[in-house]
């Protein structure tokens, strides 16, 4: 029969058995996994924020280009680029550029930008580009 040690456990005489060095490693692994998952979640959320801003810029560019084309065709009174700027602003974007590409065909190019917030701000704004004008005539050149 094994003699009790100072700790009262028979046969353990201060020697470590296989696997005793792994005590508490589950906690370290769980904390590491939690940290990695947290970083991945924040990354996914930041990418989603950038995607939403890109869609907002694209939507604002589309609407601004359509409004500017209607103004250039004479359907609405005013300056085409002024109309584009107003519509872009109403949709949460700034107007980066507006040009009547082919005045005789009243085609309008519009570029918009939506500022990114937080850590993504240093990447610059999300941008949208759109072109609008009258539909092409059937059988045209």
Tab-separated table of C-alpha atoms in Angstrom:
chain	number	residue	atom	x	y	z
A	1	UNK	CA	0.000	0.000	0.000
A	2	UNK	CA	1.285	3.477	-0.889
A	3	UNK	CA	2.097	5.834	1.909
A	4	UNK	CA	0.167	9.116	2.111
A	5	UNK	CA	2.146	12.190	1.146
A	6	UNK	CA	2.156	15.548	2.874
A	7	UNK	CA	-0.913	16.524	0.845
A	8	UNK	CA	-2.800	13.462	1.949
A	9	UNK	CA	-2.926	11.825	-1.500
A	10	UNK	CA	-1.445	8.363	-1.499
A	11	UNK	CA	1.246	7.624	-4.088
A	12	UNK	CA	1.688	11.145	-5.488
A	13	UNK	CA	5.049	12.042	-3.891
A	14	UNK	CA	5.278	15.377	-5.723
A	15	UNK	CA	5.772	13.853	-9.164
A	16	UNK	CA	3.682	15.048	-12.081
A	17	UNK	CA	1.901	12.565	-14.240
A	18	UNK	CA	1.300	12.821	-17.971
A	19	UNK	CA	-1.029	15.713	-18.856
A	20	UNK	CA	-0.624	17.608	-15.569
A	21	UNK	CA	1.113	20.476	-17.449
A	22	UNK	CA	-2.067	21.067	-19.447
A	23	UNK	CA	-4.129	22.144	-16.454
A	24	UNK	CA	-5.901	25.453	-17.219
A	25	UNK	CA	-5.029	25.405	-20.923
A	26	UNK	CA	-8.724	25.121	-21.819
A	27	UNK	CA	-9.281	28.592	-20.384
A	28	UNK	CA	-6.442	30.027	-22.467
A	29	UNK	CA	-7.773	28.340	-25.619
A	30	UNK	CA	-11.311	29.601	-24.940
A	31	UNK	CA	-10.079	33.167	-24.408
A	32	UNK	CA	-7.983	33.023	-27.592
A	33	UNK	CA	-10.921	31.678	-29.589
A	34	UNK	CA	-13.182	34.396	-28.167
A	35	UNK	CA	-10.663	37.083	-29.117
A	36	UNK	CA	-10.272	35.736	-32.672
A	37	UNK	CA	-14.038	35.521	-33.145
A	38	UNK	CA	-14.436	39.058	-31.804
A	39	UNK	CA	-11.872	40.409	-34.286
A	40	UNK	CA	-13.585	38.554	-37.137
A	41	UNK	CA	-16.981	39.949	-36.121
A	42	UNK	CA	-15.659	43.518	-36.029
A	43	UNK	CA	-14.043	43.001	-39.455
A	44	UNK	CA	-17.297	41.712	-40.947
A	45	UNK	CA	-19.226	44.642	-39.466
A	46	UNK	CA	-16.743	47.158	-40.893
A	47	UNK	CA	-16.957	45.538	-44.332
A	48	UNK	CA	-20.754	45.650	-44.136
A	49	UNK	CA	-20.583	49.346	-43.233
A	50	UNK	CA	-18.388	50.008	-46.284
A	51	UNK	CA	-20.775	48.019	-48.497
A	52	UNK	CA	-23.777	49.982	-47.284
A	53	UNK	CA	-21.986	53.280	-47.944
A	54	UNK	CA	-21.063	52.099	-51.459
A	55	UNK	CA	-24.672	51.206	-52.204
A	56	UNK	CA	-25.828	54.560	-50.836
A	57	UNK	CA	-23.347	56.385	-53.088
A	58	UNK	CA	-24.470	54.357	-56.110
A	59	UNK	CA	-28.142	54.993	-55.397
A	60	UNK	CA	-27.527	58.710	-54.969
A	61	UNK	CA	-25.572	58.803	-58.253
A	62	UNK	CA	-28.361	57.005	-60.127
A	63	UNK	CA	-31.080	59.284	-58.804
A	64	UNK	CA	-29.014	62.429	-59.324
A	65	UNK	CA	-28.173	61.442	-62.915
A	66	UNK	CA	-31.834	60.733	-63.723
A	67	UNK	CA	-32.944	64.061	-62.234
A	68	UNK	CA	-30.186	65.929	-64.101
A	69	UNK	CA	-31.110	64.229	-67.388
A	70	UNK	CA	-34.771	65.210	-66.939
A	71	UNK	CA	-33.680	68.790	-66.280
A	72	UNK	CA	-31.360	68.774	-69.312
A	73	UNK	CA	-34.187	67.502	-71.529
A	74	UNK	CA	-36.390	70.374	-70.356
A	75	UNK	CA	-38.855	68.237	-68.407
A	76	UNK	CA	-37.967	70.175	-65.242
A	77	UNK	CA	-36.801	73.796	-65.079
A	78	UNK	CA	-33.342	74.541	-63.740
A	79	UNK	CA	-29.668	73.716	-64.073
A	80	UNK	CA	-28.972	69.968	-64.589
A	81	UNK	CA	-25.904	69.904	-62.323
A	82	UNK	CA	-27.648	71.996	-59.659
A	83	UNK	CA	-30.497	69.494	-59.683
A	84	UNK	CA	-28.003	66.617	-59.465
A	85	UNK	CA	-26.313	68.234	-56.455
A	86	UNK	CA	-29.624	68.753	-54.649
A	87	UNK	CA	-30.781	65.161	-55.272
A	88	UNK	CA	-27.415	63.711	-54.208
A	89	UNK	CA	-27.469	65.745	-50.983
A	90	UNK	CA	-31.044	64.633	-50.235
A	91	UNK	CA	-29.849	61.026	-50.533
A	92	UNK	CA	-26.940	61.419	-48.120
A	93	UNK	CA	-24.121	61.907	-50.638
A	94	UNK	CA	-21.987	64.722	-51.924
A	95	UNK	CA	-21.688	65.519	-55.626
A	96	UNK	CA	-18.129	64.899	-56.862
A	97	UNK	CA	-18.771	65.656	-60.505
A	98	UNK	CA	-21.447	66.422	-63.025
A	99	UNK	CA	-21.016	66.786	-66.777
A	100	UNK	CA	-23.237	67.017	-69.813
A	101	UNK	CA	-21.428	64.473	-71.946
A	102	UNK	CA	-23.385	64.947	-75.130
A	103	UNK	CA	-25.496	68.096	-74.814
A	104	UNK	CA	-27.368	67.444	-78.062
A	105	UNK	CA	-28.454	64.053	-76.699
A	106	UNK	CA	-28.665	65.305	-73.110
A	107	UNK	CA	-26.592	62.538	-71.561
A	108	UNK	CA	-25.410	63.380	-68.040
A	109	UNK	CA	-22.548	61.777	-66.071
A	110	UNK	CA	-22.670	62.087	-62.282
A	111	UNK	CA	-20.151	61.083	-59.598
A	112	UNK	CA	-21.061	61.018	-55.902
A	113	UNK	CA	-19.266	60.286	-52.635
A	114	UNK	CA	-20.403	59.149	-49.190
A	115	UNK	CA	-17.966	59.642	-46.305
A	116	UNK	CA	-17.083	56.567	-44.259
A	117	UNK	CA	-17.076	56.873	-40.474
A	118	UNK	CA	-14.836	55.378	-37.830
A	119	UNK	CA	-11.729	53.378	-38.703
A	120	UNK	CA	-12.746	53.212	-42.366
A	121	UNK	CA	-12.550	57.014	-42.755
A	122	UNK	CA	-8.846	56.871	-43.656
A	123	UNK	CA	-9.700	54.758	-46.712
A	124	UNK	CA	-11.579	57.672	-48.239
A	125	UNK	CA	-15.221	57.994	-49.213
A	126	UNK	CA	-17.374	55.402	-50.957
A	127	UNK	CA	-18.024	56.477	-54.544
A	128	UNK	CA	-20.874	56.128	-56.993
A	129	UNK	CA	-20.909	56.758	-60.755
A	130	UNK	CA	-23.918	56.931	-63.050
A	131	UNK	CA	-24.896	58.037	-66.546
A	132	UNK	CA	-28.436	58.936	-67.609
A	133	UNK	CA	-30.099	60.212	-70.731
A	134	UNK	CA	-32.931	59.518	-73.148
A	135	UNK	CA	-33.376	55.949	-74.367
A	136	UNK	CA	-31.678	55.066	-77.627
A	137	UNK	CA	-33.934	55.207	-80.682
A	138	UNK	CA	-34.685	51.822	-82.196
A	139	UNK	CA	-32.523	51.166	-85.235
A	140	UNK	CA	-30.222	54.084	-84.443
A	141	UNK	CA	-26.504	54.134	-85.347
